[in-house]
Amino acid sequence: MIIPFYEYNHNLPHASTMESLDFPPHLHNCSEMIRVRAGVLKVQIDTGNHTLHAGDLAVILPNTIHSFQTLTQPCGTLIDMITCSQDPQAGLPRQLTGRILAEPVRPVSSCHPDVDYAFSTLLSEVNEADSAPIVSAYFQILWHRLLPSLEVTDAVAPPVSNLAANLIAYVAGHFQSPLSLDSLSRELGVCRFHISRIFTQVLHMGFYEYVNALRINYAKNLLLGTEYKILEVAELSGFQSQQTFNRNFREFCGMTPSIYRQRGLL
């Protein structure tokens, strides 16, 4: 599953179940709920790091920096994700707009029983074309039952700027091509030093680290989901040589692409 780093997503709500969820720091204009049914998932939400086990639920509000890393093998992992819009009629309650959660992760068992039931119902109904009224009703139930257990505070940092969102969106759409601070500066008409500072401040990682993280994440999906040769995976992911690809892959994943593919396909 490939998730865009930033997207003004109008095709919402959406639901899916995955055997792995790996993605470097990103943000978007919708809220997400992640439920782990099996396995272990590491989640960074804003500046906090959380480890989710079976039975845990994470709530991520719009324009919140977050990342995912699956810590277990796909055969032993099952993760549900639901995304919803900021429209109060079908998604995010007004009292959560522009706010942050003091504790975004909690066991599902600590919530009202309707939370787990509504989540499971949405998982099966969200993608059905004729179920909009049902989906809206269950989102209302889900958020209403969740709200009493959510500790909400005002955001300390200002919301993500349009420029930061545009930069992130541009990189998301062009990471398979050669990218540099200079080329991005020319394309968007923004000083390269300002671009570098935005990535460091918003995503808490340097521009090149961010681009390589996106490329490696894409390569991991190709390695497990296709039969492309390693060199082809490197080229499709935006790396100029297999040597550079292997070095970066080892730095991010602690193993070579070949070993990652072998272990993932066991």
C-alpha atoms as one frame of an Amber mdcrd trajectory, in Angstrom:
protein
   0.000   0.000   0.000   1.457   3.368  -1.024   0.148   6.381   0.874   0.826
   9.894  -0.490   2.971  12.082   1.762   0.488  14.933   1.468  -2.803  14.911
  -0.328  -5.868  17.082  -0.204  -7.856  13.873  -0.454 -11.430  14.279  -1.655
 -12.006  10.534  -2.098 -12.954  10.048   1.548 -13.741   8.196   3.684 -11.589
   5.151   2.969 -10.806   1.882   4.763  -8.287  -0.909   4.283  -6.658  -3.865
   6.024  -2.926  -4.511   5.599  -0.308  -7.062   6.593   2.307  -4.316   6.901
   2.326  -0.549   7.202   5.637   1.236   6.703   5.888   4.902   5.887   8.297
   7.684   6.875   7.055  10.986   8.396   4.162  12.487   6.417   0.954  14.451
   6.875  -2.389  14.980   5.144  -5.669  16.813   5.495  -7.706  13.911   6.830
  -7.905  12.090  10.147  -6.840   8.462  10.501  -7.610   5.671  12.924  -5.277
   2.687  13.094  -6.306  -0.551  14.812  -3.819  -3.384  15.267  -5.382  -6.850
  15.287  -2.120  -8.812  15.151   1.574  -7.951  15.245   3.414  -4.872  16.446
   3.418  -1.409  14.839   5.684   1.492  15.768   3.988   4.851  15.243   5.406
   8.354  15.549   2.688  10.966  16.071   3.981  14.526  16.208   7.034  14.224
  18.489   5.822  11.156  20.397   6.774   7.545  19.706   4.283   4.747  20.389
   4.345   0.975  20.053   0.995  -0.567  19.158   0.201  -4.192  19.916  -2.847
  -6.295  19.126  -5.917  -4.537  20.476  -4.467  -1.010  20.367  -6.004   1.964
  18.566  -4.271   5.136  17.351  -6.145   8.342  16.483  -4.308  10.786  14.208
  -5.810  14.208  13.565  -5.374  16.197  10.302  -2.050  17.919   9.541  -0.256
  15.933  12.232   3.192  14.579  11.382   3.192  10.798  11.716   5.074   7.730
  10.514   4.630   3.958  10.615   7.011   1.025  10.964   5.851  -2.594  11.146
   7.967  -4.579  13.612   6.620  -8.050  12.813   6.535 -10.273   9.745   3.590
  -9.833   7.335   2.326 -13.357   8.066   1.833 -12.359  11.708   0.539  -8.819
  11.187  -2.940  -7.424  10.598  -3.564  -3.669  10.642  -6.815  -1.817   9.934
  -6.864   1.802   8.762  -9.823   4.143   8.413  -9.507   7.677   7.056 -12.217
  10.310   7.198 -12.650  13.891   6.085 -12.864  17.030   8.200 -16.569  17.344
   7.377 -18.425  17.163  10.731 -21.342  15.410   9.024 -19.213  12.443   8.028
 -16.000  12.677   9.985 -14.057  14.839  12.369 -16.008  16.562  15.181 -15.674
  20.352  15.238 -14.154  20.366  18.729 -11.133  18.444  17.398 -10.375  20.835
  14.533  -6.965  22.444  14.988  -6.338  20.559  18.239  -3.883  17.869  19.332
  -4.318  14.746  21.435  -2.299  14.366  24.625  -2.501  10.573  24.299  -3.398
   9.429  20.765  -2.937   5.699  21.472  -5.114   3.554  23.713  -6.340  -0.052
  24.036  -9.637  -0.585  22.271 -10.812  -2.417  25.389 -10.530   0.818  27.407
 -13.046   2.536  25.114 -16.804   2.178  24.948 -17.799  -1.170  23.324 -19.416
   0.776  20.474 -15.959   1.958  19.353 -14.753  -1.477  18.269 -18.138  -2.366
  16.776 -18.423   0.897  14.822 -14.821   0.588  13.614 -15.410  -2.948  12.319
 -18.655  -1.918  10.627 -16.988   1.034   8.918 -14.191  -1.215   7.737 -16.696
  -3.272   5.759 -19.043  -0.463   4.703 -16.827   2.543   3.884 -15.835   1.448
   0.389 -19.359   0.444  -0.653 -20.798   2.934  -3.138 -24.358   2.896  -1.777
 -23.598   2.979   1.955 -22.988   6.718   2.522 -25.863   7.193   5.044 -24.730
   4.120   7.024 -21.107   5.268   6.979 -22.042   8.750   8.175 -24.106   7.315
  11.029 -21.371   4.976  12.188 -18.745   7.719  12.048 -20.994   9.784  14.292
 -21.222   6.872  16.727 -17.492   6.189  16.596 -16.434   9.773  17.285 -19.160
  10.312  19.894 -18.013   7.252  21.852 -14.340   8.152  21.470 -14.558  11.796
  22.523 -14.963  11.213  26.296 -11.664   9.293  26.357  -9.685  11.810  24.273
  -7.665  14.417  26.145  -7.605  17.390  23.793  -5.225  20.352  24.054  -4.389
  23.387  21.939  -1.621  22.944  19.414   1.623  24.583  20.477   3.035  24.874
  16.970   1.246  26.758  14.170  -0.523  24.661  11.511   1.455  23.426   8.543
   1.818  26.183   5.972   0.612  25.898   2.396   4.219  26.136   1.213   5.266
  23.171   3.359   2.297  21.162   2.103   3.122  22.058  -1.517   6.761  21.063
  -1.066   5.817  17.737   0.445   3.235  17.093  -2.266   5.752  17.927  -5.011
   8.349  15.539  -3.623   5.676  12.833  -3.263   4.914  13.118  -6.972   8.508
  13.337  -8.217  10.649  11.171  -5.932  11.246   8.660  -8.746  13.000  11.389
 -10.764  16.307  13.081  -9.908  15.636  15.587  -7.120  17.807  18.178  -5.438
  17.321  21.300  -3.380  18.433  23.359  -6.384  15.955  21.719  -8.786  13.147
  22.068  -6.250  14.094  25.707  -5.709  13.942  26.423  -9.445  10.664  24.556
  -9.904   8.818  26.224  -7.031  10.618  29.566  -6.900  11.678  29.187  -3.262
  15.146  29.661  -1.779  16.892  26.289  -1.325  17.879  27.156   2.241  14.265
  27.929   3.091  13.205  24.582   1.574  15.804  22.755   3.653  14.632  24.512
   6.816  10.984  23.627   6.144  11.736  19.918   5.837  13.811  19.967   9.009
  11.213  21.873  11.017   8.062  20.201   9.686   9.173  16.605   9.124  12.100
  16.550  11.549  14.467  15.152   8.926  16.674  16.566   6.196  15.511  16.921
   2.597  17.724  14.156   1.176  16.967  11.820   4.068  13.280  12.422   3.413
  13.555  11.745  -0.329  15.545   8.551   0.265  13.037   7.398   2.895  10.252
   7.724   0.345  12.279   5.911  -2.290  13.171   3.066   0.070   9.557   2.689
   1.161   8.494   2.443  -2.487  11.287  -0.051  -3.186  10.171  -2.273  -0.300
   6.728  -2.567  -1.877   8.260  -3.433  -5.261  10.544  -6.050  -3.705   7.662
  -7.863  -2.030   4.934  -7.246  -4.586   6.684  -7.667  -7.945   9.294  -9.811
  -9.679  11.464  -6.910 -10.833  15.201  -7.491 -10.594  17.071  -5.533  -7.911
  18.518  -3.123 -10.476  15.060  -2.484 -11.915  13.681  -1.821  -8.435  16.503
   0.653  -7.813  15.804   2.528 -11.047  12.022   2.577 -10.561  12.480   3.928
  -7.039  14.588   6.866  -8.203  18.131   5.704  -7.466  20.813   6.367 -10.060
  22.747   3.147  -9.409  22.299  -0.201  -7.712  25.285   0.562  -5.474  23.632
   3.732  -4.141  20.363   1.854  -3.728  22.004  -0.987  -1.796  23.838   1.426
   0.514  20.739   3.455   1.331  18.559   0.377   1.692  20.999  -1.131   4.182
  21.082   2.121   6.161  17.287   2.288   6.410  16.451  -1.407   6.778  19.562
  -2.987   8.262  19.827  -5.539   5.450  20.315  -5.759   1.696  17.372  -5.609
  -0.738  17.936  -9.277  -1.644  17.720 -10.448   1.961  14.656  -8.248   2.559
  12.916  -9.876  -0.404  13.855 -13.379   0.727  12.616 -12.832   4.274   9.443
 -11.112   3.147   8.472 -13.920   0.821   9.027 -16.737   3.307
